[in-house]
PDB file of C-alpha atoms in Angstrom:
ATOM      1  CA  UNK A 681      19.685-232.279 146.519  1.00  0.00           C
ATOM      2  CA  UNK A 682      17.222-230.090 147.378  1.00  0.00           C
ATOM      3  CA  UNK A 683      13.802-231.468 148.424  1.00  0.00           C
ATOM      4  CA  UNK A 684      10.545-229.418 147.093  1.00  0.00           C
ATOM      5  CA  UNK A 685       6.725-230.050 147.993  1.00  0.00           C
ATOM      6  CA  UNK A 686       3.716-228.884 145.735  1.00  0.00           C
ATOM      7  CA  UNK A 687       0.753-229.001 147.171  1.00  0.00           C
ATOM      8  CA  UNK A 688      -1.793-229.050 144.295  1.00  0.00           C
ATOM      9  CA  UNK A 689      -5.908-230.130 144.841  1.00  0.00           C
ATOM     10  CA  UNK A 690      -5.742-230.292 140.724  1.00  0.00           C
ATOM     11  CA  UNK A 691      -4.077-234.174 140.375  1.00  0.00           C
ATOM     12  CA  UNK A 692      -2.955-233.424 136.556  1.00  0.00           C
ATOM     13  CA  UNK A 693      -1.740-230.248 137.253  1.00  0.00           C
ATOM     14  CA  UNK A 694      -0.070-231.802 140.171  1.00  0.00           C
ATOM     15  CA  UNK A 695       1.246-234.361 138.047  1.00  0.00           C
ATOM     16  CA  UNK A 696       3.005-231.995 135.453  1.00  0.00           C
ATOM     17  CA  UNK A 697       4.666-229.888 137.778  1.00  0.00           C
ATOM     18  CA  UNK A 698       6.059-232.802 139.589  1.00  0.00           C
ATOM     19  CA  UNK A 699       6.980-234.388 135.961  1.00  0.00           C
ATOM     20  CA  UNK A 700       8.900-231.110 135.007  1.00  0.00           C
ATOM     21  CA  UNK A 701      10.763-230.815 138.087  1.00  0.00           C
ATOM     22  CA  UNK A 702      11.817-234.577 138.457  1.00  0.00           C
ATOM     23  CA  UNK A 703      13.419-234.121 134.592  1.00  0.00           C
ATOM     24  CA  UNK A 704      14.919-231.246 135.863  1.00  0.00           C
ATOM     25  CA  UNK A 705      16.510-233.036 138.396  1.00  0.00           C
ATOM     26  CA  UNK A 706      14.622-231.825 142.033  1.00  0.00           C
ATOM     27  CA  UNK A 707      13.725-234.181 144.584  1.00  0.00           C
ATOM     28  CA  UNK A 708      10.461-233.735 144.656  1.00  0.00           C
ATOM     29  CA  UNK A 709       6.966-234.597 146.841  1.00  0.00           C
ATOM     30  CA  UNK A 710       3.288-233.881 145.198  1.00  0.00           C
ATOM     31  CA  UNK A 711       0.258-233.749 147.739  1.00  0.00           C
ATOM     32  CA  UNK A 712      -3.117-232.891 147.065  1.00  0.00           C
ATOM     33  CA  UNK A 713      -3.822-231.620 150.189  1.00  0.00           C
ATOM     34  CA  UNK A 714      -2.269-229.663 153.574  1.00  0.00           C
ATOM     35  CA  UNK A 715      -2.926-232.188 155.920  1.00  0.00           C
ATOM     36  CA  UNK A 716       0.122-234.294 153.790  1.00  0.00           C
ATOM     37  CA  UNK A 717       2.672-231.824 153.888  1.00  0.00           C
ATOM     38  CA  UNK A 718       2.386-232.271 158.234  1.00  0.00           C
ATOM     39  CA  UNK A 719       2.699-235.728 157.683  1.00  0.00           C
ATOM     40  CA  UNK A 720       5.985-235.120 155.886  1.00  0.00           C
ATOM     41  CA  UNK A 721       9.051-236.576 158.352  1.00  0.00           C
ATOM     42  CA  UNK A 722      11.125-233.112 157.083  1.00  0.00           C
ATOM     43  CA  UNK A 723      10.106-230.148 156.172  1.00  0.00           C
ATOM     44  CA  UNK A 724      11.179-228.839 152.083  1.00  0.00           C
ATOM     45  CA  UNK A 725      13.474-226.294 151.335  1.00  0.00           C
ATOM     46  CA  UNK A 726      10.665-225.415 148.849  1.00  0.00           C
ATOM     47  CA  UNK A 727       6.953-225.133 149.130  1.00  0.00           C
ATOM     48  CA  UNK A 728       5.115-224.654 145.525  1.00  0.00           C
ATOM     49  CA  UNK A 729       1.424-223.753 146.838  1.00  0.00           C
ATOM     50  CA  UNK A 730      -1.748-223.796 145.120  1.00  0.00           C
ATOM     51  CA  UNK A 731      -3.410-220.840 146.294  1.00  0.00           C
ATOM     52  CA  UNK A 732      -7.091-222.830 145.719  1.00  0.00           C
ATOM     53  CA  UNK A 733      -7.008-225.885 147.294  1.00  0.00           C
ATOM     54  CA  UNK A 734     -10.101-228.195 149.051  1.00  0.00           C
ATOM     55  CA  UNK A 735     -10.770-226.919 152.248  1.00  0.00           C
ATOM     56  CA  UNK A 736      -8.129-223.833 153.391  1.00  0.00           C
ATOM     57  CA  UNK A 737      -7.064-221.590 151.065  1.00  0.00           C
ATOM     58  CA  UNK A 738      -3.337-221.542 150.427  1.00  0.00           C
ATOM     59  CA  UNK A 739      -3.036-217.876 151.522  1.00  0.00           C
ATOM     60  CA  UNK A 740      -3.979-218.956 155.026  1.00  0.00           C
ATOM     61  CA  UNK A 741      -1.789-221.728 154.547  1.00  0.00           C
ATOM     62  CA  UNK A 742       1.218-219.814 153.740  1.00  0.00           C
ATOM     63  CA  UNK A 743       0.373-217.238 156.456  1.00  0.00           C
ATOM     64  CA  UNK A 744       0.289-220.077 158.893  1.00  0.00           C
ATOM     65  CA  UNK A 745       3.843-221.742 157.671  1.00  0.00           C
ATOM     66  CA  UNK A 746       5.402-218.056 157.529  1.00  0.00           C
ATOM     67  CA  UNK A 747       4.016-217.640 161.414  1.00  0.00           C
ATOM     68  CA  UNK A 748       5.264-220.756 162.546  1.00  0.00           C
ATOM     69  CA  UNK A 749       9.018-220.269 163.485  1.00  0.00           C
ATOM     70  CA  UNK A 750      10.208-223.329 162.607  1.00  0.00           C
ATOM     71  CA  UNK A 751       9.572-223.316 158.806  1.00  0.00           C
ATOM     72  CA  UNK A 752       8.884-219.238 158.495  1.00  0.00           C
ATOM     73  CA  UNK A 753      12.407-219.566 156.283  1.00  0.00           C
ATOM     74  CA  UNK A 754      10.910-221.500 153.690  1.00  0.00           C
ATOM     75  CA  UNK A 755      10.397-220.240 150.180  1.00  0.00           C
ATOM     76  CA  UNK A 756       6.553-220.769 149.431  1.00  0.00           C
ATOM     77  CA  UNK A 757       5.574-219.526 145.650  1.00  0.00           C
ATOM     78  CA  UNK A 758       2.284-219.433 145.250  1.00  0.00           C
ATOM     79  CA  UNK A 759       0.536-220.443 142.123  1.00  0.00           C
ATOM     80  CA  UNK A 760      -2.744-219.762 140.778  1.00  0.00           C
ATOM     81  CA  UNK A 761      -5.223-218.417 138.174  1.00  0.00           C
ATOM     82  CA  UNK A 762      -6.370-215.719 141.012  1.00  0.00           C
ATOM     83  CA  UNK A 763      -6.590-212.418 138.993  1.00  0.00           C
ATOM     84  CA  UNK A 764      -5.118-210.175 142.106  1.00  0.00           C
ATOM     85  CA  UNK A 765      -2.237-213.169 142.619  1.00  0.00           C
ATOM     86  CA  UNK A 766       0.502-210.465 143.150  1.00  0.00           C
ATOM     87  CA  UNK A 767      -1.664-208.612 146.310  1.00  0.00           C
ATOM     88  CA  UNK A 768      -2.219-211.577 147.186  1.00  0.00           C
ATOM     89  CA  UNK A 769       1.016-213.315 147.435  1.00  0.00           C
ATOM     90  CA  UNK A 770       1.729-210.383 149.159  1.00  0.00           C
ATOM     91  CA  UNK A 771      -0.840-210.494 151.489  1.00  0.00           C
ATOM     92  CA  UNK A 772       0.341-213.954 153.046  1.00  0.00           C
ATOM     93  CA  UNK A 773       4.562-212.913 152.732  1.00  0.00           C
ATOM     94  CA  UNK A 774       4.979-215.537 150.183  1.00  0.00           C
ATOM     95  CA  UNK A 775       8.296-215.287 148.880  1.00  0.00           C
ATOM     96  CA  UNK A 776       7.171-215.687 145.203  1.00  0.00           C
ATOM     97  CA  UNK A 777       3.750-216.421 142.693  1.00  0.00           C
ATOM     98  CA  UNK A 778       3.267-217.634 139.396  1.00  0.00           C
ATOM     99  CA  UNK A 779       0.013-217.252 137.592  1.00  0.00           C
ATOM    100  CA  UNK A 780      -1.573-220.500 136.030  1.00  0.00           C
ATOM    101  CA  UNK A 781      -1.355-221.329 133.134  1.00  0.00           C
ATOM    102  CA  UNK A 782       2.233-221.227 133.618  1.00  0.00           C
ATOM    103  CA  UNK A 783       5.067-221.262 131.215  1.00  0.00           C
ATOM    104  CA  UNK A 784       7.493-224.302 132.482  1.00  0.00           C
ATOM    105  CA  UNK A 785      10.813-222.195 131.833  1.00  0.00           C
ATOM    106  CA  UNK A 786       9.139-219.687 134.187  1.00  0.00           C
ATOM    107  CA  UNK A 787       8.527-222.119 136.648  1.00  0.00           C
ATOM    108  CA  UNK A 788      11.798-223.981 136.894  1.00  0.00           C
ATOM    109  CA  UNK A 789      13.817-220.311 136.676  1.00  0.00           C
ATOM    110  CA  UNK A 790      11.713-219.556 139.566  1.00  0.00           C
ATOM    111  CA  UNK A 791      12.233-222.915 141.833  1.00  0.00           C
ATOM    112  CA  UNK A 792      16.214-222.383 140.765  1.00  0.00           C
ATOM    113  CA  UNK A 793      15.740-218.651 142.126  1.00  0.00           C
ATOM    114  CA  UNK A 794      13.848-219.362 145.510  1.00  0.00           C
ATOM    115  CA  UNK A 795      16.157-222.215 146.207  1.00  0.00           C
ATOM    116  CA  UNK A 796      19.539-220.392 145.140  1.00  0.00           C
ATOM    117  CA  UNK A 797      17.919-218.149 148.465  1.00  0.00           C
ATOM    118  CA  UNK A 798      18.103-221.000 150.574  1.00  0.00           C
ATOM    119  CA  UNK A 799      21.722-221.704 149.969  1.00  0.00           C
ATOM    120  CA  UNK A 800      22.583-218.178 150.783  1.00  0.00           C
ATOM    121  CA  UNK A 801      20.827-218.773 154.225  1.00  0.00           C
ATOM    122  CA  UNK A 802      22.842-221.838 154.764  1.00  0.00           C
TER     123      UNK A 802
END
């Protein structure tokens, strides 16, 4: 089973996507915040990232993971209500985005995408 983060500063938006991706059947870990997801004991095969979080942005975040050799291989899709969220996705190589508010089928197709990735790696 694959193992996903979402790091989310919005706790009910947090909440959801971890609901819908627990009924789908993920593993899955919800933070509110970046300092968590270091604290984590193994790194994800998938990061969901809120690109406005409390504190660092998660553009610097995801520049910082895709820098950082040992987890530049893992899929980061950035979400947000950002108006320029494609140039910015882009901006910070993550590997996907989805614009808030999201439709759930769009979300889980995506997760299922970036993930079916990471067992092509393997």
């Amino acid at each position: 089973m694959k193992d996903i983060v979402i790091i989310e500063n919005d706790r009910e938006i947090l909440e959801i996507i971890e609901f819908l991706l627990l009924d789908k059947g993920f593993k899955v870990t919800a933070v509110l915040n970046e300092e968590d997801l270091w604290r984590l004991e193994k790194m994800p095969d998938l990061i969901i990232l809120d690109n406005w979080l409390n504190g660092r942005s998660g553009h610097d975040i995801c520049i910082e993971l895709k820098e950082n050799e040992e987890t530049a291989a893992i899929p980061i899709i950035l979400i947000s209500a950002a108006n320029n969220l494609r140039e910015v996705a882009r901006s910070c190589n993550a590997d996907s985005f989805i614009e808030k508010p999201f439709d759930i089928d769009v979300l889980v197709n995506e997760v299922e995408i970036q993930l079916a990735k990471v067992d092509t790696r393997v």
